mmCIF file of C-alpha atoms in Angstrom:
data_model
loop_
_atom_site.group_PDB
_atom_site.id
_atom_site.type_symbol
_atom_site.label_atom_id
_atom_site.label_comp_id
_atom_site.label_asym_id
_atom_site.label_seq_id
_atom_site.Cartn_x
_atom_site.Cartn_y
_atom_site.Cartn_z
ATOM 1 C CA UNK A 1 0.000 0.000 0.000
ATOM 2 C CA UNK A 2 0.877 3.534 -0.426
ATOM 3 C CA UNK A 3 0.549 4.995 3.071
ATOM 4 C CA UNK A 4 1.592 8.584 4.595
ATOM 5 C CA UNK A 5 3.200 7.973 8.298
ATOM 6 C CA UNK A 6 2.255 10.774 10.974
ATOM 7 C CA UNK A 7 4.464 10.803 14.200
ATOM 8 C CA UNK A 8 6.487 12.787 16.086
ATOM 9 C CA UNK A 9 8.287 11.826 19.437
ATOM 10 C CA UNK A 10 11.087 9.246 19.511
ATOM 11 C CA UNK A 11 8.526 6.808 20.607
ATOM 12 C CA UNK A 12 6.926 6.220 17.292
ATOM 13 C CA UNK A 13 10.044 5.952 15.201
ATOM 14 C CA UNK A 14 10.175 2.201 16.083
ATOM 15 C CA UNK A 15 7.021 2.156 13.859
ATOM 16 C CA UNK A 16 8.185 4.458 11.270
ATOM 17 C CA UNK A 17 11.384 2.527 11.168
ATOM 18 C CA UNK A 18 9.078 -0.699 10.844
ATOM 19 C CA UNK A 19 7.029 0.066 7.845
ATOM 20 C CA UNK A 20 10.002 1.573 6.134
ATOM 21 C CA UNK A 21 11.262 -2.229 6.562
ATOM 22 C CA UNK A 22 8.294 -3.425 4.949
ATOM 23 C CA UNK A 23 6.238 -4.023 1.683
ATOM 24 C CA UNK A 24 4.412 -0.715 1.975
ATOM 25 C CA UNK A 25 5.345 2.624 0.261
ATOM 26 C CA UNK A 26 6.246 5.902 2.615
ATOM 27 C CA UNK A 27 4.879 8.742 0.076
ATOM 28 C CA UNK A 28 5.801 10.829 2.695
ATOM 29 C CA UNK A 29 6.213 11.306 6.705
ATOM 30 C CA UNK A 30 4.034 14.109 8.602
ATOM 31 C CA UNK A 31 5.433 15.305 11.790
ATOM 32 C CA UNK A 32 5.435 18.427 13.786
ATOM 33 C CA UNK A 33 7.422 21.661 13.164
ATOM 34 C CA UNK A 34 10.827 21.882 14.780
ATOM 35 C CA UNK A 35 10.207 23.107 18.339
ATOM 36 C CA UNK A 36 12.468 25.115 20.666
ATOM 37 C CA UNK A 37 14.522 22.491 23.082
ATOM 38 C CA UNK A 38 16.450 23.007 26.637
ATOM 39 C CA UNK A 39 17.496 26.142 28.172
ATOM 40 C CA UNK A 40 18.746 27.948 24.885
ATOM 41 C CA UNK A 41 15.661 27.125 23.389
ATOM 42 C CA UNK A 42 17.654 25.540 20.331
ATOM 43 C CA UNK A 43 15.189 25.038 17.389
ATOM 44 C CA UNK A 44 15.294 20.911 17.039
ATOM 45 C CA UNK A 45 13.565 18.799 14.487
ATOM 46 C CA UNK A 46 11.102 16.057 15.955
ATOM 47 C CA UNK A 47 13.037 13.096 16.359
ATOM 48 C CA UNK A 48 10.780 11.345 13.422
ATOM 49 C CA UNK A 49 11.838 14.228 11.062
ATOM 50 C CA UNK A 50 15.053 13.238 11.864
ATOM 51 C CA UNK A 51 14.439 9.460 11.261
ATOM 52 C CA UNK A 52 12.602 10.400 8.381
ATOM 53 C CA UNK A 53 15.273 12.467 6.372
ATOM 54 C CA UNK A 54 18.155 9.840 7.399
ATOM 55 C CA UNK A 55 15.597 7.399 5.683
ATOM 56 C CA UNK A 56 15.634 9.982 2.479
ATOM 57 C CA UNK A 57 11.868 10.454 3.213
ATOM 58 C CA UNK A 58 9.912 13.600 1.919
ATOM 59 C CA UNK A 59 8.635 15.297 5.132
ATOM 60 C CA UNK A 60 5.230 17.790 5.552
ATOM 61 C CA UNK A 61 5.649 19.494 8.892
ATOM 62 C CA UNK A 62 2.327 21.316 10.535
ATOM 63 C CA UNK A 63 1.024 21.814 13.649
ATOM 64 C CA UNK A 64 -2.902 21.674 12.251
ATOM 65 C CA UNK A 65 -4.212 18.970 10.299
ATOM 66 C CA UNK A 66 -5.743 21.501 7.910
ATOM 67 C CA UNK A 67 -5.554 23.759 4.948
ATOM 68 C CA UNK A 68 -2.578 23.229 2.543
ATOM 69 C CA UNK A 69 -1.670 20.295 4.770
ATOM 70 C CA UNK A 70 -5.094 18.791 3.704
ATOM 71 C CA UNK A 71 -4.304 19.702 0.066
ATOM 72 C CA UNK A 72 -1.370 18.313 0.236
ATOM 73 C CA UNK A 73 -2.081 14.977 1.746
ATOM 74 C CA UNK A 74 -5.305 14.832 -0.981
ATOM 75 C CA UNK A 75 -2.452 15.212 -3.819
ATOM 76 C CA UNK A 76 -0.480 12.242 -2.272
ATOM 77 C CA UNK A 77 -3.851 10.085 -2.969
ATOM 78 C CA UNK A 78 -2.448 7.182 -0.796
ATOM 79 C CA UNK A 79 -4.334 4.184 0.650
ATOM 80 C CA UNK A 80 -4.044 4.472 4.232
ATOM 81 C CA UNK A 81 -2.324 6.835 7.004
ATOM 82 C CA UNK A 82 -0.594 5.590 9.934
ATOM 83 C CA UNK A 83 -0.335 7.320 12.954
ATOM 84 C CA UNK A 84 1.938 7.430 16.356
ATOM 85 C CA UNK A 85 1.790 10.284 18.694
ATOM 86 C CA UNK A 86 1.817 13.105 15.936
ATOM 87 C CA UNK A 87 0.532 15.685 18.328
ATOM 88 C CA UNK A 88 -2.973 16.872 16.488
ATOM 89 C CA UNK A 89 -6.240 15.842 16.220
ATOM 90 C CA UNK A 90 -7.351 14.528 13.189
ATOM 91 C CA UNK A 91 -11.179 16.012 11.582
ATOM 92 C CA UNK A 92 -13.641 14.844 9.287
ATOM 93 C CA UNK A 93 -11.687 16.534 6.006
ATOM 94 C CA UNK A 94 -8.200 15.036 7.269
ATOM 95 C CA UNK A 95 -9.624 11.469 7.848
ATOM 96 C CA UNK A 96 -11.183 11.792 4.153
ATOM 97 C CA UNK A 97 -7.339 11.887 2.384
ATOM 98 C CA UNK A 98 -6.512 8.292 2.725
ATOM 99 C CA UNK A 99 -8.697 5.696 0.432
ATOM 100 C CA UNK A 100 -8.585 3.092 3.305
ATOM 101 C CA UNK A 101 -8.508 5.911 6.686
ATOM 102 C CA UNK A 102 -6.163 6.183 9.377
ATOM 103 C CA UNK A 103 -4.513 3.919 11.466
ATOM 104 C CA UNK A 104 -3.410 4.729 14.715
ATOM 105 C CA UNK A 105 -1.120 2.668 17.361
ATOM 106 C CA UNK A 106 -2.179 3.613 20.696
ATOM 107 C CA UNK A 107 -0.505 2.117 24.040
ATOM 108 C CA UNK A 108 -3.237 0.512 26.182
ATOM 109 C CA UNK A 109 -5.894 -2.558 25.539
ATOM 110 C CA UNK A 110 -8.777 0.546 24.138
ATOM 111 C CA UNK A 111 -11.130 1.413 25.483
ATOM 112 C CA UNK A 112 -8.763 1.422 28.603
ATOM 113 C CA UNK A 113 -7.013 4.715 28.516
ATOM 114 C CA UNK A 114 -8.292 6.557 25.895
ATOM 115 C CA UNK A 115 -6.478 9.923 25.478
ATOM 116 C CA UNK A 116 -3.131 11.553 25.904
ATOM 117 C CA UNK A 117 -1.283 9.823 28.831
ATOM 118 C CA UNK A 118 -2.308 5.999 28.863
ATOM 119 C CA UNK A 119 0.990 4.226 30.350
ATOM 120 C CA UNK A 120 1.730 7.485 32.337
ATOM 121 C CA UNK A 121 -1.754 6.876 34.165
ATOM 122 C CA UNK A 122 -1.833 3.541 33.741
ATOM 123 C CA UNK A 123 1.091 3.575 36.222
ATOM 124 C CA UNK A 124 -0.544 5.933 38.312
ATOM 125 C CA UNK A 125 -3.112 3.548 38.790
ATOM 126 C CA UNK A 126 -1.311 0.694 39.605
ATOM 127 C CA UNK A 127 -1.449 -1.811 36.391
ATOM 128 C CA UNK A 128 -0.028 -4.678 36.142
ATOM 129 C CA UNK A 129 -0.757 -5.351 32.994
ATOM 130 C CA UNK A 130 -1.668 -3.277 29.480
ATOM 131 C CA UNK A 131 -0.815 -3.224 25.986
ATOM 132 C CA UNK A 132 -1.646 -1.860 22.796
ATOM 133 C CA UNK A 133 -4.076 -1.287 20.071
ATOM 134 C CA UNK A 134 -4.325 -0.596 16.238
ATOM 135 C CA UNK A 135 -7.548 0.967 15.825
ATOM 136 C CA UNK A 136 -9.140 3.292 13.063
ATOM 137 C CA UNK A 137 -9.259 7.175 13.726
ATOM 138 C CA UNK A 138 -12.672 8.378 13.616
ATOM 139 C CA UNK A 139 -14.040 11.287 15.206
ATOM 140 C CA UNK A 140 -14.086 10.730 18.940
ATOM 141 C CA UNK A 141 -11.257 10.397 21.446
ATOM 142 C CA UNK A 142 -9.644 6.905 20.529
ATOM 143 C CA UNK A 143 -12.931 5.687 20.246
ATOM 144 C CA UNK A 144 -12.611 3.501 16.503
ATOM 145 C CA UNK A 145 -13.116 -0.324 16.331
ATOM 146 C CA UNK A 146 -9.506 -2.257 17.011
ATOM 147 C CA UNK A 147 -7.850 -4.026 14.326
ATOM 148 C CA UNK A 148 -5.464 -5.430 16.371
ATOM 149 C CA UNK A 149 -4.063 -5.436 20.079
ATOM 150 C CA UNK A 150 -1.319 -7.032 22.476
ATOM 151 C CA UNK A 151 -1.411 -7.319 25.836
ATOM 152 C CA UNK A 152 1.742 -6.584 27.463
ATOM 153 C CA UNK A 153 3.260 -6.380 31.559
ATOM 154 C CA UNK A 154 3.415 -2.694 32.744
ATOM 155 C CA UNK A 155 6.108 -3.660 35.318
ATOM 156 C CA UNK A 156 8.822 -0.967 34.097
ATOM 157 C CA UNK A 157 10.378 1.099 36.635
ATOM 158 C CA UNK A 158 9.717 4.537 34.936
ATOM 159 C CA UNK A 159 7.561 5.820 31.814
ATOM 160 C CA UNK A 160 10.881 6.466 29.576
ATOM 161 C CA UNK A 161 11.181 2.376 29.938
ATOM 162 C CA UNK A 162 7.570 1.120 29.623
ATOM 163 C CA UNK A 163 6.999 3.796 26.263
ATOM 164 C CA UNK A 164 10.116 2.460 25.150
ATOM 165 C CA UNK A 165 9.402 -0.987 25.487
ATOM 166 C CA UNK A 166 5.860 -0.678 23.820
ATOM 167 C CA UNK A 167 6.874 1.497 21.290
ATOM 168 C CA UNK A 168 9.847 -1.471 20.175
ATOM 169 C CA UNK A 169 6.808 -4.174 20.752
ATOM 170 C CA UNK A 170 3.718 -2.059 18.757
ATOM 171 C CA UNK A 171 5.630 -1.323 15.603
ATOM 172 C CA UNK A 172 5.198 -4.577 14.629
ATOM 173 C CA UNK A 173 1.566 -4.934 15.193
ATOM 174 C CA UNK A 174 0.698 -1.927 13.326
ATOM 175 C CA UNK A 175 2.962 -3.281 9.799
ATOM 176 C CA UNK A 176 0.858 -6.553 10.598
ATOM 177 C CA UNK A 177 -2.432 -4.530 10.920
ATOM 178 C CA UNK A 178 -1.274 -2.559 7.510
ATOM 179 C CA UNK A 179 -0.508 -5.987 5.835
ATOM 180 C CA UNK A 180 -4.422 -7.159 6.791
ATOM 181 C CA UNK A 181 -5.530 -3.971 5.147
ATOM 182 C CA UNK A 182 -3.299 -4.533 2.427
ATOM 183 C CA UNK A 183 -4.753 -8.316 1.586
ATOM 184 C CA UNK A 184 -8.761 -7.162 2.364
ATOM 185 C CA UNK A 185 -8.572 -9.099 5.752
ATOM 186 C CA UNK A 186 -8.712 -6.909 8.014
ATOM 187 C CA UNK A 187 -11.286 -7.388 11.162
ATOM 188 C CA UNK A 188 -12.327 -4.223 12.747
ATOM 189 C CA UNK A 189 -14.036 -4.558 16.103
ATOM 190 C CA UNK A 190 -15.885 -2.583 17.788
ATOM 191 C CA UNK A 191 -14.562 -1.738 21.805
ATOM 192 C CA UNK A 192 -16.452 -3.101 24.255
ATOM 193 C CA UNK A 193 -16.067 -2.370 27.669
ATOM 194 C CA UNK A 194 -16.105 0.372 30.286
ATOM 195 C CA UNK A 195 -13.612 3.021 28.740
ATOM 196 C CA UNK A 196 -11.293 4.568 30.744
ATOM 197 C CA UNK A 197 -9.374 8.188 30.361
ATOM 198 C CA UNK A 198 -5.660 9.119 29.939
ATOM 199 C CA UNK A 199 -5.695 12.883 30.203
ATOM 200 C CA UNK A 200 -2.323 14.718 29.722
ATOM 201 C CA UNK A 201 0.133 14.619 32.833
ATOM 202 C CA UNK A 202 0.538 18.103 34.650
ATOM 203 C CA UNK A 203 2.831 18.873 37.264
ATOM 204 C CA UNK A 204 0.392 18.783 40.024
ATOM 205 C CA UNK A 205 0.259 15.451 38.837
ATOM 206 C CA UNK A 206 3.588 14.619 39.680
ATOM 207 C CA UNK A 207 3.071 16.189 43.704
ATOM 208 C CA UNK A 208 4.003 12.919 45.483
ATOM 209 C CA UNK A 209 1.776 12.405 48.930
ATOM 210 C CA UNK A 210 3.803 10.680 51.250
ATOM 211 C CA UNK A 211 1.088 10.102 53.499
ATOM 212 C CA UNK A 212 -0.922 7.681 50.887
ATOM 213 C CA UNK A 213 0.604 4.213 51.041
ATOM 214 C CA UNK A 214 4.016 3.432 49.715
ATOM 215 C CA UNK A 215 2.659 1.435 46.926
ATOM 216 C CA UNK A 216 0.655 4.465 45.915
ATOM 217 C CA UNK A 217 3.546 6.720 45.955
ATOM 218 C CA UNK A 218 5.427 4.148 43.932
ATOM 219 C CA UNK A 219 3.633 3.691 41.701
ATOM 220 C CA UNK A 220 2.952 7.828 41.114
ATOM 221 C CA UNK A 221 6.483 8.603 40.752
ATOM 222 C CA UNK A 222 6.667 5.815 38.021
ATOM 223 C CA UNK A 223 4.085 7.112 36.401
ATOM 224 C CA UNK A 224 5.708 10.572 36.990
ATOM 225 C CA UNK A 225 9.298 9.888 36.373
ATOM 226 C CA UNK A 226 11.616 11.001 34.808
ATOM 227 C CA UNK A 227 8.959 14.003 33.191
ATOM 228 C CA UNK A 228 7.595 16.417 34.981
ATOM 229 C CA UNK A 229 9.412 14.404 37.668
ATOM 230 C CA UNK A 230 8.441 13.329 40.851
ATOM 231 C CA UNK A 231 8.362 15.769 43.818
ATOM 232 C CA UNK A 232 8.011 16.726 47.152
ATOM 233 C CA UNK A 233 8.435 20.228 49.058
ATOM 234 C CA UNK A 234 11.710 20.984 51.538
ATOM 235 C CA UNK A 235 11.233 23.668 53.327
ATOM 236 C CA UNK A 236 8.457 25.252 50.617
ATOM 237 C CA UNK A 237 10.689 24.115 47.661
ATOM 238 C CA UNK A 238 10.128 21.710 44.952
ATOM 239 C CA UNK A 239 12.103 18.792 45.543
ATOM 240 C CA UNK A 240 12.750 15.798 42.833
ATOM 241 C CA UNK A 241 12.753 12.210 44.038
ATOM 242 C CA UNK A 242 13.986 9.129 41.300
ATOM 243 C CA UNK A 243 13.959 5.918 41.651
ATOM 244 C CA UNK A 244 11.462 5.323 44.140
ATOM 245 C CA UNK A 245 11.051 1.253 44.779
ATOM 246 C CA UNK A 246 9.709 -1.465 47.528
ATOM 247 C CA UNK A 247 12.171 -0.966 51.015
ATOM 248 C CA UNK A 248 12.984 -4.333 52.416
ATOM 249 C CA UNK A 249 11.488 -4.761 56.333
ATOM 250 C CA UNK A 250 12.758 -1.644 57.598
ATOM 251 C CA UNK A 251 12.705 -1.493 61.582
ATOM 252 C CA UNK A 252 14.214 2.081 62.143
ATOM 253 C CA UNK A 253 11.307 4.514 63.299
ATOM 254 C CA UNK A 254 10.785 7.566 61.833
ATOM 255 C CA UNK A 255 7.533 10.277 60.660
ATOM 256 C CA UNK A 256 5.645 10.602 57.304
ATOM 257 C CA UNK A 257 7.918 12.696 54.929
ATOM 258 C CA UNK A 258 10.911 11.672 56.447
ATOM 259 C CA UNK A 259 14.175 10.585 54.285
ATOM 260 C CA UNK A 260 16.982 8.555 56.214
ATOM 261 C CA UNK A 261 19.722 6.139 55.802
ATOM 262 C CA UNK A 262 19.147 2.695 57.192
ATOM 263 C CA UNK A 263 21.356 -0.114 56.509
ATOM 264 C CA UNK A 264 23.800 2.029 53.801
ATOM 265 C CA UNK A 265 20.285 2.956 51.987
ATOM 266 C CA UNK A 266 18.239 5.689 51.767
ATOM 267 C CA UNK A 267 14.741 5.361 52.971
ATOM 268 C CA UNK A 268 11.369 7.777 52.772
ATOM 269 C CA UNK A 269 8.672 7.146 55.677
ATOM 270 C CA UNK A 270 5.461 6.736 53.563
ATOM 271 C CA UNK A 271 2.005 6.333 55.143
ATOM 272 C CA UNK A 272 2.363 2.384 55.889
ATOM 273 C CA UNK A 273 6.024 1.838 55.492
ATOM 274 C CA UNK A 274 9.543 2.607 54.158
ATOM 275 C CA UNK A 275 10.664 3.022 50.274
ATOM 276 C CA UNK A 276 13.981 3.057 48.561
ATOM 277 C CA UNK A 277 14.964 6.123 46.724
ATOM 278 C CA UNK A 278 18.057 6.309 44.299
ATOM 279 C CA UNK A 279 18.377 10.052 43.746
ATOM 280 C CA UNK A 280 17.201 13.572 44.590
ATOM 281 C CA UNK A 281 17.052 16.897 42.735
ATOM 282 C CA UNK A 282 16.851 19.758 45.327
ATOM 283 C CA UNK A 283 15.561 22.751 43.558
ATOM 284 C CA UNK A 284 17.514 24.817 40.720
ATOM 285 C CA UNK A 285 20.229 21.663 41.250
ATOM 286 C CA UNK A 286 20.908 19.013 39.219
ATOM 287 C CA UNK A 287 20.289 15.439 40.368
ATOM 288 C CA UNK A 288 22.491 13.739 42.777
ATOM 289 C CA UNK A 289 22.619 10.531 44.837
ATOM 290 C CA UNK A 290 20.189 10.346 47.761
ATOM 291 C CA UNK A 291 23.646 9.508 50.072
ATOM 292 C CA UNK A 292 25.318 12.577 48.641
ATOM 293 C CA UNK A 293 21.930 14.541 49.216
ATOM 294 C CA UNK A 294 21.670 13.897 53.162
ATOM 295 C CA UNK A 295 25.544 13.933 53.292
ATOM 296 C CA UNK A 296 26.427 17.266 55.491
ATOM 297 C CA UNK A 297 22.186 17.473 56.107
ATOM 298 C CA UNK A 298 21.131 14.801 58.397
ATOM 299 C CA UNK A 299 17.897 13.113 57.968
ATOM 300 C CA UNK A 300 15.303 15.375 55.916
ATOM 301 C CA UNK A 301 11.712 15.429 56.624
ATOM 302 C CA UNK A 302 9.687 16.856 53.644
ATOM 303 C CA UNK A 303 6.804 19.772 54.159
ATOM 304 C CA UNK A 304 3.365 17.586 54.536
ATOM 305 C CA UNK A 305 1.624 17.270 51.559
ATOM 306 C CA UNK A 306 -1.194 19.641 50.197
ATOM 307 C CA UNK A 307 -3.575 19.508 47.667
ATOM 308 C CA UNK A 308 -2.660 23.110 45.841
ATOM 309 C CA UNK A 309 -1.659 23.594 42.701
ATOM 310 C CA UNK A 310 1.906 24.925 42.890
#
C-alpha cells in the first residue's frame, strides 16, 4: 500500500522505522514543526523528522491537520495513514485523504485509557498489565473499532522504559495490521467495555503524597518519572525524588515525609512503610545521589503534603 506515516516523538520511530522495513510505500512522513529544546531554546527537528530524512523520506511538517496540509495529503492520494503520537487531532476533512482511513497505534488494551497519557496513568493507577491497540481514527477520542491489540506487563520502573518498550513491541503490530488492510482481511471490532481516560500529565500530577501508602507513591512517581518528575516540598521548595522502589522490612522509626539512611540505603517514611529512593534533585540543582543529598544534612523530613496547585 501507499501509506503517509504521521508521528512525532522518539517513541513512534520504532514504527516508522518498521514500515520503512516493509512491503508498503512511505509517500511521505508528517510530523510536527521543529520546536524550541532546553534552556537555549535551540530550534530541534522532531526526532521522526530526523528518522525520516536519514531514511531519504519527503517530510510535511504542521502543527494543524488543515488547509494546505489537507491539500497536500489529498495530492499524495495514498491508501491508508498511519499514525503514532503526531501531536494533532485529526477532523472529518483530514480522515477523508486516505482511500482506506487512518490507522493509529495507541498504548493501552482501548477502550482502557483513551487519550493523551495511557501508560503514564496507567502507572498511576497501579497496572499490572496493558498493551496496545491498532484501531481506526474516527471522530471521537480513541474511540474507533480495534484491528489489532497485544497485551503486554506494565512492570517498568519509569515511563521512559515502559513507552520504550511498547513502542519497540507495537511497531510490529501496526505493519501486521497494515498488511491485513493490504490483503482485504482486516477485522475491525468494535470496543467493548467500560472506557477509561488518559488525560495529559501536569505537574500537580507529579506532587508525590507521602502520606498515601508506599505502593501508591510508587507507583505515582513511576508514572511521573523522569517528566515532569516526581516531587516533594523541603522547606516550601520543589524537591525531585527518582527511583522510588519497595524498602525491604525496615525497623528504624521515623515520621511521614521523612528521608533517612538505614542499613547504607536511603529510605522515605510513607504512610504504611519505608521506600527506597536512588536520587534527589533539590531545587535549581541538578540530580544527585540520595547519600550525597543527606551527606552534610542529616535526615530530611519533607513539608506535609497539600492539595494546591503549585
Amino acid at each position: 500500500m501507499d501509506i503517509v506515516f504521521a508521528g512525532t516523538p522518539d517513541v513512534a520511530v520504532p514504527a516508522l522505522e518498521a514500515l520503512a522495513e516493509s512491503d508498503h510505500r512511505i509517500r511521505a512522513v508528517l510530523t510536527r514543526p521543529d520546536a524550541p529544546v532546553g534552556r537555549k531554546r535551540v530550534l530541534t527537528p522532531s526526532p521522526v523528522k530526523t528518522r525520516a530524512l536519514e531514511l531519504g523520506l519527503p517530510v510535511i511538517e504542521a502543527s494543524r491537520l488543515r488547509g494546505d496540509v489537507i491539500s497536500q495529503l489529498r495530492q499524495l492520494d495514498v491508501d491508508a495513514v498511519a499514525v503514532v503520537a503526531f501531536g494533532a487531532i485529526a477532523g472529518p476533512a483530514a480522515l477523508g485523504t486516505a482511500r482506506l482511513g487512518w490507522f493509529n497505534l495507541h498504548f493501552s488494551l482501548l477502550p482502557a485509557y483513551r487519550g493523551a497519557a495511557p501508560i503514564q496513568r496507567a502507572l498511576i493507577g497501579g497496572e499490572t498489565t496493558s498493551g496496545v491497540s491498532v484501531f481506526r481514527i474516527d471522530e471521537g477520542m480513541d474511540t474507533g473499532p480495534v484491528l489489532r491489540r497485544l497485551e503486554l506487563p506494565l512492570d517498568h520502573p519509569d515511563v521512559a522504559t515502559a513507552l520504550e518498550d511498547y513502542a519497540r513491541r507495537g511497531a510490529p503490530e501496526l505493519v501486521a495490521a497494515f498488511d491485513e488492510l493490504a490483503a482485504g482481511t482486516a477485522a475491525e471490532t468494535p470496543q467493548t467495555g467500560e472506557p477509561s481516560h488518559a488525560e495529559k500529565i501536569t505537574v500537580t500530577d507529579a506532587h508525590l503524597d507521602l502520606s498515601a501508602p508506599a505502593a501508591q507513591v510508587i507507583d505515582r512517581a513511576r508514572g511521573t518519572s523522569p517528566a515532569p518528575g516526581p516531587w516533594v516540598e523541603l522547606d516550601g521548595k520543589r524537591t525531585k525524588l527518582f527511583g522510588l522502589t519497595p524498602a525491604p522490612e525496615v525497623t528504624a522509626s521515623g515520621t511521614v515525609g521523612e528521608l533517612t539512611t538505614w542499613q547504607q540505603q536511603q529510605v522515605l517514611r510513607c504512610g504504611d512503610g519505608w521506600v527506597l529512593v536512588d536520587e534527589v534533585q533539590p531545587f535549581g540543582k541538578p540530580r544527585m545521589n540520595a547519600a550525597d543529598f543527606l551527606r552534610g544534612r542529616g535526615d530530611v523530613t519533607f513539608d506535609p503534603y497539600t492539595d494546591e496547585e503549585s
